[in-house]
Structure formats: C-alpha cells, structure tokens
Tab-separated table of C-alpha atoms and ligand atoms in Angstrom:
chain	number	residue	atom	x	y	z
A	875	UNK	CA	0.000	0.000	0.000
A	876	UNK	CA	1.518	3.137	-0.915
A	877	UNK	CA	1.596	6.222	1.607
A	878	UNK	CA	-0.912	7.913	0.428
A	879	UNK	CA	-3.900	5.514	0.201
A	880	UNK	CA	-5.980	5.639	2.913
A	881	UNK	CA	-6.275	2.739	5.487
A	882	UNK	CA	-9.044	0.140	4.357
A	883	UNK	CA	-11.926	1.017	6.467
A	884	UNK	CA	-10.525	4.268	7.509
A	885	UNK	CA	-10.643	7.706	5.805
A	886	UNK	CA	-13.443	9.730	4.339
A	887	UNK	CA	-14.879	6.784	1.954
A	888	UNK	CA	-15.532	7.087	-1.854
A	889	UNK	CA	-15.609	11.113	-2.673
A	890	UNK	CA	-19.119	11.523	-4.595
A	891	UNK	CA	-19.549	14.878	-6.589
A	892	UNK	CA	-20.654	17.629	-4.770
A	893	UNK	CA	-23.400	18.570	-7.245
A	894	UNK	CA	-25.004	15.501	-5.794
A	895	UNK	CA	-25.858	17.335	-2.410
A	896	UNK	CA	-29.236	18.156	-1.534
A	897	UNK	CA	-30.909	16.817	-4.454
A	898	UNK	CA	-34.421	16.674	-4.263
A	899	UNK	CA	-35.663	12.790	-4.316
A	900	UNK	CA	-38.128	11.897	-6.742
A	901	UNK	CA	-41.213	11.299	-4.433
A	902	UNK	CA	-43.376	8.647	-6.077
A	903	UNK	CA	-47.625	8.579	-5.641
A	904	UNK	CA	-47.925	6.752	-2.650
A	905	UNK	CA	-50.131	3.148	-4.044
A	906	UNK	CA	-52.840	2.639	-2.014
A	907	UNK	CA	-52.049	0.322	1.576
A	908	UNK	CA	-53.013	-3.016	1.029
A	909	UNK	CA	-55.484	-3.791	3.495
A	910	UNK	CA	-55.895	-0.104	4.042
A	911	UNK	CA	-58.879	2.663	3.312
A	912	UNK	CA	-57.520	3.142	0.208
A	913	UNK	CA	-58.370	1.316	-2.328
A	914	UNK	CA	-57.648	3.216	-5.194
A	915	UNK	CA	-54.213	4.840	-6.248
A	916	UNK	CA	-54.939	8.137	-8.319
A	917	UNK	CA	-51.632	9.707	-7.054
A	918	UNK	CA	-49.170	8.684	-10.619
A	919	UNK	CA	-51.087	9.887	-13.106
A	920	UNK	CA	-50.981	6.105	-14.556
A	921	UNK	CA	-53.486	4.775	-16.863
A	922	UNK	CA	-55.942	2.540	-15.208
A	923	UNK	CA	-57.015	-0.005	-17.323
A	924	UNK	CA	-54.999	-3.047	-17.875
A	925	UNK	CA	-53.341	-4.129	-20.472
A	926	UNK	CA	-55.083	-4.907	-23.692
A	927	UNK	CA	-54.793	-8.938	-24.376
A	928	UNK	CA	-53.213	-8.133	-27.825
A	929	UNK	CA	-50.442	-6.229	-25.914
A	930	UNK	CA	-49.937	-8.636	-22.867
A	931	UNK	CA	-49.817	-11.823	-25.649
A	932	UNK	CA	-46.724	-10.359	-27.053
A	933	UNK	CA	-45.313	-9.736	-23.663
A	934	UNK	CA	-45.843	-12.958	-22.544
A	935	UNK	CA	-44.239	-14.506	-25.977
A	936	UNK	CA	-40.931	-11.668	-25.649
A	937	UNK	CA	-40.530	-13.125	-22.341
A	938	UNK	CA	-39.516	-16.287	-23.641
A	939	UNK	CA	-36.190	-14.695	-24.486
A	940	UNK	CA	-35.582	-12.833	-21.691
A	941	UNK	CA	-32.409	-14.928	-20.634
A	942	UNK	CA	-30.961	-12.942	-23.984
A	943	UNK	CA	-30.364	-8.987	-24.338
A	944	UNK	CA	-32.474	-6.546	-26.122
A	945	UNK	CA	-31.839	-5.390	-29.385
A	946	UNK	CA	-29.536	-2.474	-28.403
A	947	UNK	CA	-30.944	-0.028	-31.593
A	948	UNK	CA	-34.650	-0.865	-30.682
A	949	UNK	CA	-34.747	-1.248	-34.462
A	950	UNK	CA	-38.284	-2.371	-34.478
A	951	UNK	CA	-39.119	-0.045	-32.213
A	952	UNK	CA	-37.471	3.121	-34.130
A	953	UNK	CA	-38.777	2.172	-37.469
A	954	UNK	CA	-42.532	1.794	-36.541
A	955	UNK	CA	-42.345	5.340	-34.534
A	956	UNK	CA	-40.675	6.703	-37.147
A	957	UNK	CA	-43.182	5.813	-40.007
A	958	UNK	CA	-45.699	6.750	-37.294
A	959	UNK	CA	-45.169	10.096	-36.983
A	960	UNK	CA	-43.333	10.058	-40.938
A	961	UNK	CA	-39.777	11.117	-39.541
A	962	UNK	CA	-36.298	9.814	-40.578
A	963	UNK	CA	-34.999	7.048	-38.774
A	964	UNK	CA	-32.374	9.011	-37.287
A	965	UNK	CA	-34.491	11.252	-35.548
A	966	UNK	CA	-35.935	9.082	-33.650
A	967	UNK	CA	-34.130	8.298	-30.049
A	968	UNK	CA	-35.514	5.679	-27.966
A	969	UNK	CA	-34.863	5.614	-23.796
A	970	UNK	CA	-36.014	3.441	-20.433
A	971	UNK	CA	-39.401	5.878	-20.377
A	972	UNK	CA	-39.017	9.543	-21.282
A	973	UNK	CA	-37.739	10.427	-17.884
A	974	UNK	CA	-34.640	8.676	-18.983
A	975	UNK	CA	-34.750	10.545	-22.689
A	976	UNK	CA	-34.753	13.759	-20.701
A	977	UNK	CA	-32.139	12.717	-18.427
A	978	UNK	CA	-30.126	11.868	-21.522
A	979	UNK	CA	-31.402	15.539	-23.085
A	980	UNK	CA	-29.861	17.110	-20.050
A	981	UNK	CA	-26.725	15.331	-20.039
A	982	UNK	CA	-26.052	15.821	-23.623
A	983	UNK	CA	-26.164	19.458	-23.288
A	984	UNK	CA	-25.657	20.709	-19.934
A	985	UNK	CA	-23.124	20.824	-17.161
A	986	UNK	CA	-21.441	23.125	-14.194
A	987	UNK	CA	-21.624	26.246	-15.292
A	988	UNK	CA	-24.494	26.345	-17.707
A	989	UNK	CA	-28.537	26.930	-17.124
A	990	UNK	CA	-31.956	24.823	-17.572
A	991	UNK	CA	-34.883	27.112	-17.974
A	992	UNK	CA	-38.491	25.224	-16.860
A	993	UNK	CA	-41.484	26.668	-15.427
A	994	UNK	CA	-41.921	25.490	-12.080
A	995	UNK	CA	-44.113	23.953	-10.489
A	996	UNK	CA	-43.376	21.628	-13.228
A	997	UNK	CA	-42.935	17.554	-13.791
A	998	UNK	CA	-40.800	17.234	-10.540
A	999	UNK	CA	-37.970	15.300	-12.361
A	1000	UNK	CA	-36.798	18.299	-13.725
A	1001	UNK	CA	-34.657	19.761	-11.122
A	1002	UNK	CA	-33.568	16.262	-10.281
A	1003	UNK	CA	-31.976	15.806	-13.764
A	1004	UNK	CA	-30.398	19.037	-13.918
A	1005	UNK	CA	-28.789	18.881	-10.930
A	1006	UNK	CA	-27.197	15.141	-11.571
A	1007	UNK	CA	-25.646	17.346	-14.733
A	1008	UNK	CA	-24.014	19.833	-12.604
A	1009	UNK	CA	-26.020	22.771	-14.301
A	1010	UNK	CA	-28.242	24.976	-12.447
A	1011	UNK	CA	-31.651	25.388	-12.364
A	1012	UNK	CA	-33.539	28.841	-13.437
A	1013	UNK	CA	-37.193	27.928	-12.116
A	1014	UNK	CA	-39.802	30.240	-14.008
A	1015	UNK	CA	-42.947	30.771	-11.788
A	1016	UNK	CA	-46.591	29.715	-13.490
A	1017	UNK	CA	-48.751	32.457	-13.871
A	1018	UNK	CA	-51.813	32.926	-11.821
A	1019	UNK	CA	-53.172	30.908	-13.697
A	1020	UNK	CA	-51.299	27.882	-13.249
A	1021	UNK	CA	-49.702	27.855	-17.112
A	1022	UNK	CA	-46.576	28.278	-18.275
A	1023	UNK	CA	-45.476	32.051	-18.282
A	1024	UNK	CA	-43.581	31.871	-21.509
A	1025	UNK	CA	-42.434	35.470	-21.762
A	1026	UNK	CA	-40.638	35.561	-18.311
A	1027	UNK	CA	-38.826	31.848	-19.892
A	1028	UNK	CA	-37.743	33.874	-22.656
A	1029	UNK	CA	-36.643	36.333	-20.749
A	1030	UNK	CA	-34.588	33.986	-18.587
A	1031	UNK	CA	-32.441	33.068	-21.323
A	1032	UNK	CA	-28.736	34.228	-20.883
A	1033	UNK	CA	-25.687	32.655	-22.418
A	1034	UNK	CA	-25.705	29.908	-20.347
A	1035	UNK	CA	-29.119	28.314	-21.297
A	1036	UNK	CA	-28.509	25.354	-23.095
A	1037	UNK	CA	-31.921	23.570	-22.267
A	1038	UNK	CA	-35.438	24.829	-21.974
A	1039	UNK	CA	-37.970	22.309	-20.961
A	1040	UNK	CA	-41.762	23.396	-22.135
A	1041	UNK	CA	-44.026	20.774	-20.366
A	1042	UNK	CA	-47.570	20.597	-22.654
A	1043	UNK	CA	-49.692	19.967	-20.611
A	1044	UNK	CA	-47.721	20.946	-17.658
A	1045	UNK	CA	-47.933	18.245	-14.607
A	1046	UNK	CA	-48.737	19.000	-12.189
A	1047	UNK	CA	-51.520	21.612	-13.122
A	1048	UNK	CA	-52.321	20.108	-16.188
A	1049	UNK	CA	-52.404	23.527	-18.431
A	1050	UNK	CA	-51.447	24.171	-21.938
A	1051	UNK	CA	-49.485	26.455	-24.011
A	1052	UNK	CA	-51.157	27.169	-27.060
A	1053	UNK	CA	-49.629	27.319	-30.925
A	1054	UNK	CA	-49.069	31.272	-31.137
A	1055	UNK	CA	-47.598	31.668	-27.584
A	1056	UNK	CA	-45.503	28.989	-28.467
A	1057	UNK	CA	-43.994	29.887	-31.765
A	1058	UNK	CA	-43.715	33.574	-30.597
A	1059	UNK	CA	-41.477	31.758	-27.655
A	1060	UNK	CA	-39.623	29.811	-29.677
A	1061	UNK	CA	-38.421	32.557	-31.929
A	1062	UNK	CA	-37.650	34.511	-29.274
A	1063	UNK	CA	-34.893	31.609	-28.155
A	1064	UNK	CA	-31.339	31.564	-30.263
A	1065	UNK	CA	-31.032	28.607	-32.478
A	1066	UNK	CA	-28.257	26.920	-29.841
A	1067	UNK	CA	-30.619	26.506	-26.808
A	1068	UNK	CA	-32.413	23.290	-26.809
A	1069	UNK	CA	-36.015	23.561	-26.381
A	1070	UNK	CA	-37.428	20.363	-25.389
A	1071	UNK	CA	-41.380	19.959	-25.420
A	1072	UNK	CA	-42.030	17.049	-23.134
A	1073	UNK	CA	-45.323	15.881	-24.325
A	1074	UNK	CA	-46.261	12.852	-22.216
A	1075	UNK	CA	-49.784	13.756	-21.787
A	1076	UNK	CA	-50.090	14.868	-25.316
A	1077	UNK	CA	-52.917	11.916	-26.622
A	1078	UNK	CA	-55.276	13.845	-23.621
A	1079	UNK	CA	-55.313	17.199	-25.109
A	1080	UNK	CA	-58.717	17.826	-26.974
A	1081	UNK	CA	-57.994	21.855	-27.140
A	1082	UNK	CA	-57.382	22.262	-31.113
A	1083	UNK	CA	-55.205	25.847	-30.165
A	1084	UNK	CA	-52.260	23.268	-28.702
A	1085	UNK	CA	-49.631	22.548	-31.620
A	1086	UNK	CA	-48.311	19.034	-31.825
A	1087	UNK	CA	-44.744	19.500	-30.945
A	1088	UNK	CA	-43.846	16.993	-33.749
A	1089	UNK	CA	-44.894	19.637	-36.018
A	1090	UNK	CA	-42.769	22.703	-34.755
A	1091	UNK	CA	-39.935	20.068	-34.655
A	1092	UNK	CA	-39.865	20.188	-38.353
A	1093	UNK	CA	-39.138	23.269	-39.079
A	1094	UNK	CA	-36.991	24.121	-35.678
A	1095	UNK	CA	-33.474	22.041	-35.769
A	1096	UNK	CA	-33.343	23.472	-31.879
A	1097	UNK	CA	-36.664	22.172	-31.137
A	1098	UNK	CA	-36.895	17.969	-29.081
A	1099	UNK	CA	-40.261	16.113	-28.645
A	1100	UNK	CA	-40.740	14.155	-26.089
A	1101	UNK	CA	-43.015	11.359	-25.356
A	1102	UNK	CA	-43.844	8.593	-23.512
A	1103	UNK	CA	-45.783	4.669	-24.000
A	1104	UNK	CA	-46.506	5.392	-19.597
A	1105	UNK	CA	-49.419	7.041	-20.180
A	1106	UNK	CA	-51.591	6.952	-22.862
A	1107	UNK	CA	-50.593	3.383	-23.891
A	1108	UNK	CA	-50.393	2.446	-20.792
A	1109	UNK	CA	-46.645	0.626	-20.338
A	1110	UNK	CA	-45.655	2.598	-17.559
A	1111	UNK	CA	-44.106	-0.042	-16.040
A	1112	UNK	CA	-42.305	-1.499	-19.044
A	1113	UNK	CA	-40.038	1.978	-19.400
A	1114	UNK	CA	-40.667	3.067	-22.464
A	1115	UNK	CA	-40.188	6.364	-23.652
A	1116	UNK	CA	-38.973	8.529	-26.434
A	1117	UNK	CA	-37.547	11.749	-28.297
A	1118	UNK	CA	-37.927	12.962	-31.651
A	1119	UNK	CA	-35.190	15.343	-32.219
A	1120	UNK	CA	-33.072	16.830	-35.334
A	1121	UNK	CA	-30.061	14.728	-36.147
A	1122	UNK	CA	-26.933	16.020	-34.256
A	1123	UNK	CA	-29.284	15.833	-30.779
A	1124	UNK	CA	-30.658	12.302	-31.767
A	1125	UNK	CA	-27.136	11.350	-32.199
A	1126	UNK	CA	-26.236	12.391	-28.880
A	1127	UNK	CA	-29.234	10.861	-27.651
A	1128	UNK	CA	-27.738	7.696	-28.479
A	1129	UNK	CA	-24.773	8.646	-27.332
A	1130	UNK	CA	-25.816	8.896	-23.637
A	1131	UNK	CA	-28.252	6.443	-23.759
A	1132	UNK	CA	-27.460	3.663	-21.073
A	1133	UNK	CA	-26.796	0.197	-23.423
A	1134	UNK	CA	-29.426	-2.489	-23.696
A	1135	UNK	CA	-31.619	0.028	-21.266
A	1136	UNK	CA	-34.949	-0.735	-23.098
A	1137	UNK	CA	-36.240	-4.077	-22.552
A	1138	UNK	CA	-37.004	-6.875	-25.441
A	1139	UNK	CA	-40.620	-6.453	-23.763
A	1140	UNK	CA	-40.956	-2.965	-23.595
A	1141	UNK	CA	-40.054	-2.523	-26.977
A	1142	UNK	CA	-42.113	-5.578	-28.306
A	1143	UNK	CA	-44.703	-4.009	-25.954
A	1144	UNK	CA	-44.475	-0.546	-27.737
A	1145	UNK	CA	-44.873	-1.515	-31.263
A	1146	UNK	CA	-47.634	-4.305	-30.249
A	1147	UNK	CA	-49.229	-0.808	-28.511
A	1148	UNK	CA	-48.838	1.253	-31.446
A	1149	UNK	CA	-50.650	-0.979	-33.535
A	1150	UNK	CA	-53.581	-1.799	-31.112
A	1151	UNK	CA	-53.683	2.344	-31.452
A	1152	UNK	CA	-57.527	2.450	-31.987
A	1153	UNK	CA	-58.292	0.082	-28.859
A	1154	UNK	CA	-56.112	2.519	-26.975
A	1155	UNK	CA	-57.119	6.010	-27.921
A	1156	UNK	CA	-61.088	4.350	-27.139
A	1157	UNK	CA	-60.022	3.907	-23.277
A	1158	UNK	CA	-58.032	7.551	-23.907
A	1159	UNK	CA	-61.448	8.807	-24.890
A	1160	UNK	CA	-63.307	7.634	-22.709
A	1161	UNK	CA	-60.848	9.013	-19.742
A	1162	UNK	CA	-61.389	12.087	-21.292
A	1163	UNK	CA	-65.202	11.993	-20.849
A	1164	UNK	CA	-64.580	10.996	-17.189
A	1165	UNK	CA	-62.442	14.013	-17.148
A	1166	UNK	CA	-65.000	16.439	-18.527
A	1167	UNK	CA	-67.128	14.858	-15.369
A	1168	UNK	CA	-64.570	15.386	-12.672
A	1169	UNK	CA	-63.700	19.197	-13.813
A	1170	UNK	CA	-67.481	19.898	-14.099
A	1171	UNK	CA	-68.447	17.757	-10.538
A	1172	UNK	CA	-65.544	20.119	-8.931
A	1173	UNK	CA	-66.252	23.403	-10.622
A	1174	UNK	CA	-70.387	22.460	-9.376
A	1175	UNK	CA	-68.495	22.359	-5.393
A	1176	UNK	CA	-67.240	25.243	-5.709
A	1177	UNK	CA	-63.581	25.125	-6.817
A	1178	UNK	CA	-61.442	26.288	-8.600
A	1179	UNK	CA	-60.229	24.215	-10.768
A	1180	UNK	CA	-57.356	25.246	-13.821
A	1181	UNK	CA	-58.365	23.905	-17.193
A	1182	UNK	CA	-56.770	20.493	-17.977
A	1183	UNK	CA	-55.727	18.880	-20.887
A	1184	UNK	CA	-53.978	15.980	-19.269
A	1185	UNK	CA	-55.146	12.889	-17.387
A	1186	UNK	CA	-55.075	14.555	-13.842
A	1187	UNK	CA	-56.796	17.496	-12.199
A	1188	UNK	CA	-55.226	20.271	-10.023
A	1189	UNK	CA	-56.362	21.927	-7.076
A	1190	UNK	CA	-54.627	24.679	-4.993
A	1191	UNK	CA	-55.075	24.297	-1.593
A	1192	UNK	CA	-51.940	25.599	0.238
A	1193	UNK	CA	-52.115	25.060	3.885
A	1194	UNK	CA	-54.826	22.541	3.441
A	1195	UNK	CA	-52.761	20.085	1.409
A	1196	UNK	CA	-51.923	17.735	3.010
A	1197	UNK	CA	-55.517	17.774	5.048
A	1198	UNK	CA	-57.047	17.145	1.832
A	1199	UNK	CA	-54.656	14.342	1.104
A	1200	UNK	CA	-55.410	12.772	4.127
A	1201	UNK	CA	-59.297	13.213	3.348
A	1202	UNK	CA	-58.934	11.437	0.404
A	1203	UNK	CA	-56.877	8.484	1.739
A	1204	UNK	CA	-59.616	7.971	4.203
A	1205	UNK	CA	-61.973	8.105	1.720
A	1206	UNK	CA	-60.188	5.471	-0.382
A	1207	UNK	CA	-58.375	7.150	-2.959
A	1208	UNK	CA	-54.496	8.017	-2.976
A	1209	UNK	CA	-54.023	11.469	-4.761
A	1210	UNK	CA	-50.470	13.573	-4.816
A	1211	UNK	CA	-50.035	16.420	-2.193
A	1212	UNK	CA	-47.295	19.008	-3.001
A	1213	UNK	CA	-47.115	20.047	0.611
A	1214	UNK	CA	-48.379	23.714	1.110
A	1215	UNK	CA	-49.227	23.977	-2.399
A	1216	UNK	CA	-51.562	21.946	-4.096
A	1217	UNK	CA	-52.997	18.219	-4.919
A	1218	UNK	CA	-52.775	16.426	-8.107
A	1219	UNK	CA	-55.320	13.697	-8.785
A	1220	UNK	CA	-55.258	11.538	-11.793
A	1221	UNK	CA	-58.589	10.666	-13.211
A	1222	UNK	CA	-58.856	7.194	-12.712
A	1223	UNK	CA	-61.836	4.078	-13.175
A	1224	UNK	CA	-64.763	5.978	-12.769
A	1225	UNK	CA	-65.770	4.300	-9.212
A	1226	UNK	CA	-62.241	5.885	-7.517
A	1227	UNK	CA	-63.460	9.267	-9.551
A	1228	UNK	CA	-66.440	9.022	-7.954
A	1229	UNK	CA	-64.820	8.404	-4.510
A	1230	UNK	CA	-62.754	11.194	-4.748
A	1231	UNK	CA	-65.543	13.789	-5.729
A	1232	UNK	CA	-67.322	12.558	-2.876
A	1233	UNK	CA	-64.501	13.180	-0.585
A	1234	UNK	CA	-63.892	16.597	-2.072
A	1235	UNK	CA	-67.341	17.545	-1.506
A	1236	UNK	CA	-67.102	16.478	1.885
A	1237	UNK	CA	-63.922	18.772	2.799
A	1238	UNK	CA	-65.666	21.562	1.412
A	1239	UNK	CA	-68.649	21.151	3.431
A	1240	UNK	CA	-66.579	20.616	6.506
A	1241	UNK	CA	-64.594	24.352	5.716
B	2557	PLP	C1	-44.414	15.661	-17.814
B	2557	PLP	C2	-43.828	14.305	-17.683
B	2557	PLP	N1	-42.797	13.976	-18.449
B	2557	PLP	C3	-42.239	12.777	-18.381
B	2557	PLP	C4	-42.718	11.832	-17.505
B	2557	PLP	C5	-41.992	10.539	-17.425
B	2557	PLP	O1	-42.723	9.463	-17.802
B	2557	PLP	P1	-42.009	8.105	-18.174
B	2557	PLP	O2	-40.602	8.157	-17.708
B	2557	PLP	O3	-42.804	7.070	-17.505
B	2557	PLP	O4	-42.068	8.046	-19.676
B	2557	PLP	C6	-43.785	12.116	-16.679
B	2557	PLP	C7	-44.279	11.128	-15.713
B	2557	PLP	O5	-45.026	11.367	-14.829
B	2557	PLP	C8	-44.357	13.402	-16.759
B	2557	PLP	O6	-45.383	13.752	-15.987
C-alpha cells in the first residue's frame, strides 16, 4: 500500500460529486395500503385499465427470451415510430421511459456552469436531472393561472441556457401552451438553446389551439419532442419512452443512452401498442369523458379548478394540502399532495373518480 492511500476502512470513503448534495428525491404517488382505506391509487397519473390482451400476448411470448439482451438499436421499435409520426430514422431516439430521454437531453447538453430554464411547479424530475448534470436550475414561476409564463422563460435566457424544458400539458396543473404563444417563444430563443417539449400527456389534449410539438420540430433544428408509452398506452411499467429530435441531438441521444436500457418487452410491448392504437385512444377517450365529469363535478363544489388537458386534475389548496390528502386516503383514494401547495389527482376508473368527488365535496362542506 503506498503512503498515500488511505487505510481500508478508515478515511473519508468514496468522494461523490458535490453537485449531488441536496438533491431533491423523486417522491413517487404513494399506491394505495393493502389492506388499508384506500383502495384506489390516483396519485401517478398512470393509466388505469390493464393491459389490452393483444399487448400482454406479445409480452408474454418476448418473455420467452428474456435470458438474452435486447436489441440495443430498438430497431423495431425506431422504425414503426418513425413511419408513425413520418420522420427519418435518425431522428428518432428511444430511452427506459421519457424520464430517462430527458435525463439523456440534459446530459447531452448541460453541465457546471451552464442553465436549464423550466417553469416550475413543473414535472418534478426536472430539477432532479439538472442537478445530476451539474447545471443549475432557473425555475420560471406559473402564472396565476397555473400555465406556463412563456415570456418571463424567454426572458430567462442568458448565455448559459442550453436547455429549456416546455411541459404541454404541464404536470402537475395540467395547463397548456397554445400554438401562437408557443412559436412567438420559440423565436424569441437563439437557435443553440435546446427547447425540449415534453409531451407525455399529449394523446389527452382535446384543445385544437395546442400545436403538436412533432410539427414545430420540423421546421426548428433546436426544437426535441418528447413522449412517452406510460401514459396513454399504458406501459408505464415497461419503461418506455422517447424523443424525436433533429439529427446532431438524436445522435447524442444515443450517445448517452445507457446500453441495452430498453427491454425486449418494452419494446415488443411498444410496437404491439402502437398498432392496437384504436383500442387505446377508445379507453383515452373515454378518460377524457370521465375528465369532462370530474372538472365539471368540482367546478359544481365550488372550486377552482385550472383547465386540464392531461389525465389529472389540479387543485390549490396551500395550507390545506396535506388535510385534503389525508381526506382522500380515508376516503379510499391516494391522490399527490405538493405540501403547502396543491394536490394532483389523476382521473382514474370511474368508481375511484367518484370516490374522490365525494370526498372533495365532503372537505368543502366541513370548511
Ligand atoms: C411531464 C412528464 N414527463 C415525463 C414523464 C416521465 O414518464 P415516463 O418516464 O414514464 O415516460 C412524466 C411522468 O409522470 C411526466 O409527468
């Protein structure tokens, strides 16, 4: 042993990076207890229908195989999404759910020393993945209104943004930004900042004003879609996700992506989901209707409730957060308190709906 190692056991242990300190952990919605009140979890924003036979009789088959790796391209994969949504092959970068795609984004652009614009309260992996880089954070408020307040992002911008995320529909409060707003944004932001529009609610939105990011990619060689198989097509545990991006960012993409970190069944899953499309966007539909119901139920109590084009409803309750929470959980649905600000609650089968207007009417009563 040479003089300077320190004694096994001894010492300070394995330096980590400081960047890592005080990052916030991801907080997950709490599932409901088994054996518990709760019988319903409406706290991940997950889809709650099963999986469709047609999807879960490929699984079944892929898992056959599972003593082998995945195909590391997810050629199968790449080449159905990419005739999909009638992009090059290239620009089409698959990742272990779009969490992981953004993580990728982040690393392939940013580190110590440079900036990631979001609007904030935003999806709450945001600051997470920025701070792994070693960039900092520039956290935009939401408007009073709970939506992205693009001009003050613009604004933000300095020569050390390299990565703007636009969430549409924004989790947690499940408001848009519309086509005009947008497109005056993104002109506003120079051509080497990364605008990434994460998308993962994006087969929920029924407002005609809200651009399909896949369509200002086109024309914008700075401008990333992402989306995501957890929602809509309901994979969310498989880890599925993906980005469409211009070539030099899909390259990096690749680049950064961890090897073999999409599963044989997630991608077999993916494509099998893609092609049961018209089964799938029925049960998005009809989530949608339930939505209408839970907005208008809410709105008919009395709240206040921002208008949402995702799969989840948000409600601003400040000091009564966690209260509500707790209401809820009694009443035998799990929802997701962001302490002293607010609760999101996924619309779910319409019996835990149901449950949780009840309990929301309740609360209100007992004000
Ligand atoms: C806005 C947004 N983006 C991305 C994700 C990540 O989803 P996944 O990693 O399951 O694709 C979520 C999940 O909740 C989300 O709300």
């Amino acid at each position: 042993m040479s003089k300077t190692s320190p004694a096994v056991g001894g010492g300070t242990g394995p330096r980590l990076r400081a960047e890592l300190d005080g990052i916030p952990t991801y907080k997950p919605g709490r599932p409901a207890a088994a054996g518990g009140p709760a019988a319903f979890k409406l706290s991940s924003n997950e889809n709650p229908y099963p999986p469709l036979p047609g999807v879960m009789e490929r699984v079944i088959a892929t898992a056959g195989i599972f003593h082998r790796y995945p195909d590391l391209s997810c050629a199968g994969l790449t080449e159905e999404l990419a005739g999909r949504f009638d992009v090059p092959l290239e620009h089409v970068a698959t990742g272990t759910g779009s969490v992981g795609v953004a993580q990728q984004l982040v690393q392939a652009t940013a580190g110590p020393g440079d900036e990631v614009i979001y609007a904030w309260r935003s999806f709450e992996a945001y600051p997470i993945i920025t701070q792994i880089s070693g960039a900092a954070s520039v956290k935009v408020p939401l408007t009073g209104a709970e939506a992205h307040d693009l001009d003050a992002m613009a604004d933000a911008v300095t020569d050390r943004t390299r990565l703007i995320f636009v969430c549409n529909p924004n989790n947690p409060t499940g408001t848009v930004v519309r086509r005009a707003e947008l497109e005056r944004f993104l002109d506003r932001v120079p051509g080497d900042v990364l605008v990434v529009l994460d998308e993962a609610y994006r087969e929920f939105i029924r407002d005609a004003e809200v651009p399909d990011g896949t369509d200002l990619y086109r024309e914008r060689p700075n401008v990333a879609v992402l989306r995501t198989f957890s929602k809509a097509y309901g994979l969310a545990g498989l880890r599925v996700g993906f980005a469409i991006a211009h070539e030099p960012v899909a390259a990096a993409l690749r680049k950064t992506a961890v090897p073999f970190g999409v599963s044989q069944i997630a991608q077999d899953a993916a494509v099998a989901s893609l092609r049961a499309e018209t089964q799938l966007l029925e049960r998005v539909e009809a989530l949608v209707t339930e939505r209408t119901r839970v907005v208008g139920g809410l709105a008919g109590q009395g709240w206040t409730v921002p208008e949402t084009q995702a799969n989840f409803v948000w409600l601003r309750l400040g000091e009564r957060t966690l209260d509500f929470a707790a209401a809820c959980e009694a009443a035998g649905v799990m929802v997701r308190p962001f302490a002293g600000e607010g609760v999101r609650v996924t619309i779910g089968e319409t019996e835990a709906n149901d449950l949780f207007l009840q309990a929301a009417e309740k609360f209100r009563e007992e004000l």
